């Protein structure tokens, strides 16, 4: 099971890959403001799209239901 990362580490990983928040959001069909809120620690990503985004970013360990 992969270890989770902090929002700061997730943002640094996107920067390291040269991927913007908007590009990551488009690729995964997410709202860019929601992704930004997760990376800035304003929301936790407990349910719905926020949960899915947190799991994709590696901030949260979880399952994405299809």
mmCIF file of C-alpha atoms in Angstrom:
data_model
loop_
_atom_site.group_PDB
_atom_site.id
_atom_site.type_symbol
_atom_site.label_atom_id
_atom_site.label_comp_id
_atom_site.label_asym_id
_atom_site.label_seq_id
_atom_site.Cartn_x
_atom_site.Cartn_y
_atom_site.Cartn_z
ATOM 1 C CA UNK A 1 0.000 0.000 0.000
ATOM 2 C CA UNK A 2 1.540 3.332 -1.030
ATOM 3 C CA UNK A 3 2.176 5.950 1.603
ATOM 4 C CA UNK A 4 0.125 9.115 1.476
ATOM 5 C CA UNK A 5 1.723 12.486 0.927
ATOM 6 C CA UNK A 6 1.022 15.912 2.343
ATOM 7 C CA UNK A 7 -0.714 18.510 0.174
ATOM 8 C CA UNK A 8 2.628 20.336 -0.102
ATOM 9 C CA UNK A 9 4.329 17.153 -1.340
ATOM 10 C CA UNK A 10 1.529 16.547 -3.849
ATOM 11 C CA UNK A 11 1.939 20.091 -5.196
ATOM 12 C CA UNK A 12 5.720 19.609 -5.402
ATOM 13 C CA UNK A 13 5.180 16.343 -7.313
ATOM 14 C CA UNK A 14 2.995 18.148 -9.865
ATOM 15 C CA UNK A 15 5.644 20.882 -10.190
ATOM 16 C CA UNK A 16 8.375 18.245 -10.587
ATOM 17 C CA UNK A 17 6.419 16.634 -13.444
ATOM 18 C CA UNK A 18 5.707 20.028 -15.010
ATOM 19 C CA UNK A 19 1.954 19.551 -14.672
ATOM 20 C CA UNK A 20 -0.295 22.460 -13.732
ATOM 21 C CA UNK A 21 -3.319 22.125 -11.476
ATOM 22 C CA UNK A 22 -5.557 22.917 -14.451
ATOM 23 C CA UNK A 23 -3.891 20.252 -16.599
ATOM 24 C CA UNK A 24 -4.151 17.625 -13.838
ATOM 25 C CA UNK A 25 -7.796 18.551 -13.340
ATOM 26 C CA UNK A 26 -8.638 18.283 -17.050
ATOM 27 C CA UNK A 27 -6.852 14.940 -17.366
ATOM 28 C CA UNK A 28 -8.891 13.453 -14.503
ATOM 29 C CA UNK A 29 -12.172 15.290 -15.111
ATOM 30 C CA UNK A 30 -11.979 17.276 -11.873
ATOM 31 C CA UNK A 31 -12.864 20.828 -10.910
ATOM 32 C CA UNK A 32 -9.615 22.831 -10.787
ATOM 33 C CA UNK A 33 -10.821 24.932 -7.843
ATOM 34 C CA UNK A 34 -11.467 21.763 -5.855
ATOM 35 C CA UNK A 35 -7.961 20.456 -6.611
ATOM 36 C CA UNK A 36 -6.504 23.817 -5.610
ATOM 37 C CA UNK A 37 -8.481 23.747 -2.346
ATOM 38 C CA UNK A 38 -7.106 20.273 -1.575
ATOM 39 C CA UNK A 39 -3.534 21.335 -2.282
ATOM 40 C CA UNK A 40 -3.944 24.440 -0.117
ATOM 41 C CA UNK A 41 -5.438 22.452 2.770
ATOM 42 C CA UNK A 42 -8.812 24.207 2.683
ATOM 43 C CA UNK A 43 -10.716 20.933 2.290
ATOM 44 C CA UNK A 44 -9.983 17.357 3.382
ATOM 45 C CA UNK A 45 -11.427 15.318 0.523
ATOM 46 C CA UNK A 46 -13.791 13.147 2.511
ATOM 47 C CA UNK A 47 -16.627 12.544 0.031
ATOM 48 C CA UNK A 48 -17.535 12.592 -3.640
ATOM 49 C CA UNK A 49 -15.334 14.375 -6.132
ATOM 50 C CA UNK A 50 -13.088 15.733 -3.368
ATOM 51 C CA UNK A 51 -12.400 12.176 -2.169
ATOM 52 C CA UNK A 52 -11.603 11.081 -5.728
ATOM 53 C CA UNK A 53 -9.234 14.022 -6.244
ATOM 54 C CA UNK A 54 -7.463 13.416 -2.913
ATOM 55 C CA UNK A 55 -6.884 9.753 -3.795
ATOM 56 C CA UNK A 56 -5.599 10.640 -7.283
ATOM 57 C CA UNK A 57 -3.219 13.208 -5.810
ATOM 58 C CA UNK A 58 -1.986 10.687 -3.223
ATOM 59 C CA UNK A 59 -3.091 12.863 -0.303
ATOM 60 C CA UNK A 60 -5.507 10.206 0.886
ATOM 61 C CA UNK A 61 -5.427 6.419 0.846
ATOM 62 C CA UNK A 62 -8.726 5.195 -0.483
ATOM 63 C CA UNK A 63 -10.728 3.486 -3.173
ATOM 64 C CA UNK A 64 -12.315 5.246 -6.117
ATOM 65 C CA UNK A 65 -15.682 3.682 -6.919
ATOM 66 C CA UNK A 66 -16.419 3.581 -10.630
#
